[in-house]
Short mmCIF file of C-alpha atoms in Angstrom, two decimals:
data_model
loop_
_atom_site.label_atom_id
_atom_site.label_comp_id
_atom_site.label_asym_id
_atom_site.label_seq_id
_atom_site.Cartn_x
_atom_site.Cartn_y
_atom_site.Cartn_z
CA MET A 1 82.41 136.27 -15.79
CA ALA A 2 80.54 134.65 -13.19
CA GLU A 3 76.81 135.90 -12.42
CA ALA A 4 76.32 136.92 -8.41
CA GLN A 5 74.26 134.33 -6.66
CA LEU A 6 71.05 136.36 -5.82
CA SER A 7 68.26 134.92 -3.50
CA ALA A 8 65.19 133.45 -6.04
CA ILE A 9 62.61 135.26 -3.50
CA ASP A 10 60.62 137.90 -5.18
CA TYR A 11 59.75 140.75 -3.20
CA SER A 12 58.19 142.61 -6.13
CA CYS A 13 54.82 141.26 -4.90
CA GLY A 14 52.64 140.36 -1.74
CA GLN A 15 52.86 141.68 2.19
CA PRO A 16 56.30 143.76 3.03
CA ARG A 17 58.63 141.65 5.05
CA LYS A 18 62.24 141.33 6.51
CA HIS A 19 64.33 140.67 3.72
CA HIS A 20 66.17 137.47 4.11
CA ASN A 21 69.91 138.50 4.12
CA LEU A 22 69.70 142.20 5.18
CA TYR A 23 67.40 142.77 7.84
CA PHE A 24 69.72 143.18 10.92
CA GLU A 25 68.41 143.21 14.35
CA ASP A 26 71.23 145.62 15.64
CA GLY A 27 70.60 147.85 12.72
CA THR A 28 69.47 151.66 13.01
CA LEU A 29 67.46 152.57 9.79
CA VAL A 30 64.61 150.55 8.07
CA LEU A 31 63.84 151.16 4.46
CA GLN A 32 61.17 149.59 2.63
CA ALA A 33 61.75 149.04 -0.96
CA GLU A 34 58.68 147.38 -3.40
CA ARG A 35 58.07 144.65 -0.59
CA ALA A 36 61.14 143.94 1.26
CA THR A 37 61.88 146.19 4.06
CA PHE A 38 65.98 146.03 4.97
CA LYS A 39 66.82 147.03 8.62
CA ILE A 40 70.90 148.17 8.25
CA HIS A 41 73.06 151.38 9.87
CA ARG A 42 72.61 154.88 9.04
CA SER A 43 76.11 155.32 8.82
CA LEU A 44 76.51 153.45 5.99
CA LEU A 45 74.52 154.92 3.54
CA ALA A 46 74.91 158.37 5.08
CA ARG A 47 78.63 157.92 4.13
CA TYR A 48 77.69 157.83 0.48
CA SER A 49 74.78 159.84 -0.03
CA ILE A 50 74.21 163.31 0.98
CA VAL A 51 70.45 163.42 -0.82
CA ILE A 52 69.78 159.88 1.75
CA ARG A 53 71.94 161.69 4.41
CA ASP A 54 69.27 164.91 3.98
CA MET A 55 66.37 163.07 3.91
CA LEU A 56 67.41 161.49 7.11
CA CYS A 57 68.58 165.17 9.15
CA LEU A 58 64.31 165.59 8.67
CA PRO A 59 62.54 165.88 11.99
CA SER A 60 59.97 163.41 12.46
CA GLY A 61 56.39 164.30 11.84
CA GLU A 62 52.84 163.78 11.61
CA GLY A 63 52.97 161.25 8.18
CA HIS A 64 56.67 161.32 7.61
CA ASN A 65 58.33 157.49 7.78
CA ASP A 66 61.30 158.35 9.79
CA GLY A 67 63.23 154.76 9.16
CA THR A 68 61.42 152.42 11.80
CA ASP A 69 60.22 148.76 11.98
CA GLU A 70 56.99 150.86 11.91
CA LYS A 71 57.15 153.12 9.90
CA PRO A 72 60.01 151.95 7.11
CA LEU A 73 61.73 155.00 5.14
CA VAL A 74 59.56 153.49 2.01
CA MET A 75 62.30 154.52 -1.30
CA ASN A 76 59.44 154.81 -4.33
CA GLY A 77 59.82 153.35 -7.83
CA ASP A 78 62.65 151.79 -6.17
CA SER A 79 63.30 147.62 -7.08
CA ALA A 80 64.20 145.69 -4.06
CA LEU A 81 67.03 143.56 -6.08
CA GLY A 82 68.93 146.63 -6.81
CA TRP A 83 68.43 147.73 -3.08
CA GLU A 84 69.51 144.25 -2.19
CA LEU A 85 72.95 144.24 -5.00
CA LEU A 86 74.38 147.77 -3.17
CA LEU A 87 73.53 147.25 0.17
CA GLY A 88 74.93 143.50 -0.31
CA LEU A 89 77.87 144.89 -1.63
CA GLN A 90 78.10 147.36 1.24
CA TYR A 91 77.98 144.59 3.67
CA ASN A 92 80.18 142.00 1.73
CA ILE A 93 77.68 139.06 1.74
CA PRO A 94 79.14 136.26 0.31
CA ASN A 95 76.84 135.97 -3.23
CA ILE A 96 77.09 139.36 -3.83
CA ARG A 97 80.81 140.98 -4.66
CA SER A 98 82.07 143.02 -7.03
CA ASP A 99 83.62 140.26 -8.56
CA VAL A 100 80.87 138.20 -10.10
CA LEU A 101 78.46 141.58 -10.81
CA LYS A 102 78.33 141.33 -14.38
CA GLY A 103 76.60 144.44 -16.55
CA GLY A 104 73.09 143.47 -15.71
CA ASP A 105 73.62 143.06 -12.29
CA LEU A 106 75.09 147.02 -12.18
CA LEU A 107 72.12 147.87 -14.54
CA THR A 108 69.85 146.77 -11.47
CA MET A 109 71.98 148.85 -9.27
CA LEU A 110 72.64 151.88 -10.81
CA PRO A 111 69.07 154.01 -10.96
CA ILE A 112 69.69 153.80 -6.94
CA VAL A 113 72.64 155.12 -6.79
CA HIS A 114 72.13 157.85 -9.53
CA LYS A 115 69.09 159.16 -7.57
CA TYR A 116 70.44 159.21 -4.17
CA ALA A 117 73.85 161.12 -5.39
CA MET A 118 75.91 158.10 -4.47
CA GLU A 119 78.15 160.16 -7.02
CA GLU A 120 81.66 157.73 -5.81
CA LEU A 121 79.44 154.07 -6.57
CA GLU A 122 78.19 155.82 -10.02
CA THR A 123 81.70 156.28 -11.02
CA LYS A 124 83.20 152.77 -10.05
CA ILE A 125 79.94 151.52 -11.95
CA ILE A 126 80.23 153.40 -14.63
CA GLN A 127 84.00 152.30 -15.13
CA GLU A 128 82.75 148.95 -14.61
CA LEU A 129 80.25 149.11 -17.50
CA LYS A 130 83.22 150.52 -20.13
CA ASN A 131 85.49 148.04 -19.29
CA THR A 132 83.66 145.85 -22.17
CA SER A 133 84.35 144.81 -25.41
CA SER A 134 81.09 142.75 -25.65
CA HIS A 135 78.03 143.25 -28.18
CA ASP A 136 75.75 143.22 -24.81
CA GLY A 137 78.02 145.59 -22.53
CA PHE A 138 78.27 147.96 -25.56
CA VAL A 139 74.34 148.01 -25.06
CA ASP A 140 74.50 147.98 -21.18
CA LEU A 141 76.58 152.11 -21.43
CA VAL A 142 74.14 153.31 -24.06
CA VAL A 143 71.20 151.78 -21.13
CA ALA A 144 73.22 153.75 -18.66
CA SER A 145 73.85 157.00 -20.31
CA GLN A 146 69.69 156.95 -20.57
CA ILE A 147 69.72 156.11 -16.51
CA VAL A 148 72.38 158.61 -15.61
CA GLY A 149 71.00 161.33 -18.58
CA SER A 150 74.99 161.73 -19.82
CA GLU A 151 75.50 162.99 -23.80
CA GLU A 152 78.99 161.45 -23.69
CA LEU A 153 78.44 157.80 -22.69
CA TYR A 154 75.44 157.67 -24.76
CA GLN A 155 77.37 158.52 -27.94
CA ASP A 156 80.21 156.54 -26.18
CA GLY A 157 77.64 153.46 -26.74
CA LEU A 158 77.10 154.08 -29.64
CA GLN A 159 79.93 154.49 -30.99
CA ARG A 160 81.45 151.07 -29.38
CA LEU A 161 78.21 149.38 -31.01
CA VAL A 162 78.58 151.06 -34.92
CA SER A 163 82.10 149.89 -34.17
CA ALA A 164 80.93 146.42 -33.93
CA LYS A 165 79.62 146.64 -36.85
CA SER A 166 76.64 143.55 -36.27
CA ALA A 167 73.37 144.58 -35.94
CA PRO A 168 71.40 144.81 -32.00
CA THR A 169 69.24 141.76 -31.46
CA LEU A 170 65.61 142.11 -31.23
CA ALA A 171 66.33 141.58 -27.35
CA GLN A 172 69.51 144.20 -27.05
CA SER A 173 67.24 146.78 -29.42
CA THR A 174 63.91 146.45 -26.53
CA ARG A 175 66.63 147.10 -23.89
CA MET A 176 67.64 150.01 -25.50
CA GLY A 177 64.27 151.54 -26.87
CA ALA A 178 63.33 152.11 -30.39
CA GLN A 179 65.23 155.94 -30.51
CA ALA A 180 68.63 154.50 -29.69
CA THR A 181 68.28 151.05 -31.67
CA HIS A 182 67.47 153.72 -34.87
CA ALA A 183 70.56 155.75 -33.93
CA VAL A 184 72.89 153.03 -33.77
CA MET A 185 71.23 151.58 -37.08
CA MET A 186 71.18 155.20 -38.84
CA ALA A 187 75.03 155.57 -37.62
CA ALA A 188 75.81 152.16 -39.10
CA MET A 189 74.79 152.94 -42.08
CA GLU A 190 76.60 156.27 -42.21
CA ALA A 191 79.22 154.83 -41.29
CA ALA A 192 78.92 152.35 -44.52
CA VAL A 193 78.35 154.54 -46.17
CA THR A 194 81.54 156.70 -45.27
CA SER A 195 82.90 153.79 -45.66
CA ALA A 196 82.03 153.18 -49.73
CA LYS A 197 82.88 156.77 -49.91
CA GLN A 198 86.48 156.24 -48.69
CA GLU A 199 87.04 152.60 -50.54
CA THR A 200 85.68 154.54 -54.04
CA VAL A 201 87.60 157.70 -53.52
CA SER A 202 90.61 154.48 -52.71
CA ALA A 203 89.75 152.72 -55.58
CA LEU A 204 89.25 156.19 -57.62
CA ASN A 205 93.03 156.94 -56.76
CA GLN A 206 94.08 153.12 -57.32
CA LEU A 207 92.98 153.39 -60.40
CA ILE A 208 94.29 156.82 -61.55
CA SER A 209 97.73 155.83 -59.88
CA ALA A 210 97.43 153.00 -62.46
CA ARG A 211 96.85 155.21 -65.38
CA LYS A 212 99.01 157.32 -64.58
CA GLU A 213 101.79 154.02 -65.08
CA ALA A 214 100.57 152.75 -67.37
CA THR A 215 100.99 156.41 -69.58
CA VAL A 216 104.94 155.79 -67.94
CA ALA A 217 105.13 152.67 -69.37
CA LYS A 218 103.66 153.03 -72.48
CA LYS A 219 106.06 155.96 -72.73
CA GLU A 220 108.49 154.39 -71.70
CA ALA A 221 107.93 151.30 -73.76
CA ASP A 222 107.29 154.05 -77.20
CA THR A 223 111.00 155.14 -76.29
CA ALA A 224 112.40 151.60 -76.44
CA ILE A 225 110.78 150.74 -79.80
CA VAL A 226 112.22 153.80 -81.16
CA ARG A 227 115.40 153.29 -79.34
CA ALA A 228 115.64 149.68 -81.24
CA MET A 229 114.31 151.31 -84.00
CA LYS A 230 117.54 152.87 -84.12
CA ALA A 231 118.95 150.74 -83.73
CA GLN A 232 117.97 148.57 -86.19
CA ALA A 233 118.55 151.02 -88.56
CA GLU A 234 122.31 151.59 -87.58
CA ALA A 235 122.04 147.61 -87.71
CA ASN A 236 121.17 147.95 -91.18
CA ALA A 237 123.75 150.74 -92.40
CA ALA A 238 125.88 148.94 -90.52
CA LYS A 239 125.35 146.26 -91.95
CA TRP A 240 125.60 147.59 -95.97
CA ASP A 241 128.47 149.46 -95.05
CA ALA A 242 130.15 146.08 -94.02
CA THR A 243 128.53 144.99 -97.90
CA SER A 244 129.96 147.83 -99.92
CA ALA A 245 133.33 147.71 -98.03
CA LYS A 246 132.92 143.91 -98.92
CA ASP A 247 132.34 145.59 -102.21
CA THR A 248 134.95 147.84 -102.65
CA ILE A 249 137.58 145.71 -100.99
CA GLN A 250 136.89 143.04 -104.11
CA SER A 251 136.97 145.35 -106.75
CA LEU A 252 140.68 146.69 -105.22
CA GLU A 253 140.88 142.56 -105.04
CA ASN A 254 140.45 142.15 -108.73
CA LYS A 255 142.71 145.57 -109.55
CA VAL A 256 145.38 144.25 -107.83
CA ARG A 257 145.03 140.84 -109.61
CA GLU A 258 144.68 143.55 -112.97
CA ILE A 259 147.73 145.39 -112.13
CA SER A 260 149.88 141.69 -110.87
CA ASP A 261 148.71 140.27 -114.22
CA LYS A 262 150.06 143.38 -116.33
CA LEU A 263 153.20 143.16 -114.53
CA ASP A 264 153.41 139.42 -114.92
CA LYS A 265 153.10 140.27 -118.48
CA MET A 266 155.56 143.52 -118.63
CA ILE A 267 157.84 141.48 -116.95
CA ILE A 268 157.55 138.76 -119.66
CA THR A 269 157.46 141.01 -121.92
CA GLU A 270 160.49 142.50 -121.03
CA SER A 271 162.44 139.66 -120.54
CA ARG A 272 161.44 138.85 -124.84
CA MET A 273 163.40 142.29 -125.69
CA CYS A 274 166.05 143.09 -126.98
CA ARG A 275 168.45 144.87 -124.15
CA HIS A 276 169.16 147.15 -127.82
CA CYS A 277 166.46 147.59 -129.60
CA ARG A 278 163.61 146.74 -127.44
CA GLU A 279 162.58 144.57 -129.67
CA LEU A 280 160.38 140.90 -129.59
CA THR A 281 162.74 138.29 -129.91
CA ASN A 282 162.41 134.50 -129.24
CA TRP A 283 166.01 134.55 -128.20
CA ARG A 284 168.06 137.53 -126.24
CA CYS A 285 170.45 139.49 -128.91
CA GLU A 286 173.50 140.47 -128.62
CA GLN A 287 175.09 143.24 -129.30
CA TYR A 288 176.82 142.16 -132.69
CA SER A 289 173.70 140.04 -133.59
CA CYS A 290 171.26 142.90 -133.12
CA ARG A 291 170.02 144.23 -137.10
CA LYS A 292 169.75 147.66 -135.10
CA TYR A 293 173.12 147.73 -134.04
CA GLN A 294 174.52 146.35 -136.99
CA VAL A 295 173.19 148.81 -138.78
#
């Protein structure tokens, strides 16, 4: 946002003199802030400020400044620049527009707007100050809260400064004051401690969760080992059974072989026996040649 092009004329010292832009000959009210005199129209201020409207309704008397060239209405404690900005907006001075005013300009007007109860303008200025995302803008909020005495706005500005996670500069601290700077630093420390605690709790929870997962994984690993050992035992038993079955088969084969050999011998023996006497002979004896038969 560009900065408003304000005059370089210093009205803080010297003799009272007409403002170079905001002194209208057809004006109906003369104000003096610092050494600048503004001649404007009563209705302009009366429309926004009930305080000034009541001031203008007071009867003129001895020692009372009635807002004329001879007796301007002196705005004690007000800055000439603040009135220049405020009146420049109302009179649409080309170099003073709401779209080019920045936080510092708004803060310059705010004390005057708040002092004379210009509630509509004060609301607009506060809303404009809230529409910021810069660190300087957050500082402006804190300063504005001190001007208007708003605890809600003060806490809003502090919270934004703490959330920015950046310590205020020396210039910003000077603007806010020691109390606000201390509050920001303490709030930042508390936020850092809270964040550290949350991170610690989160880390502990993650550690506990990791330990639980490790315990579950260990149980699963132990179960897998037991299953593997059982499977190995079953495999060994199966191998033993296979070996035993092989030995049994081998033994049976040997027995079958023995029986087969015996049968073969029996067949051979049978072939060498006499059909009549059942004695071994080298020839097949005949009935009449068999000795037992002959006997």
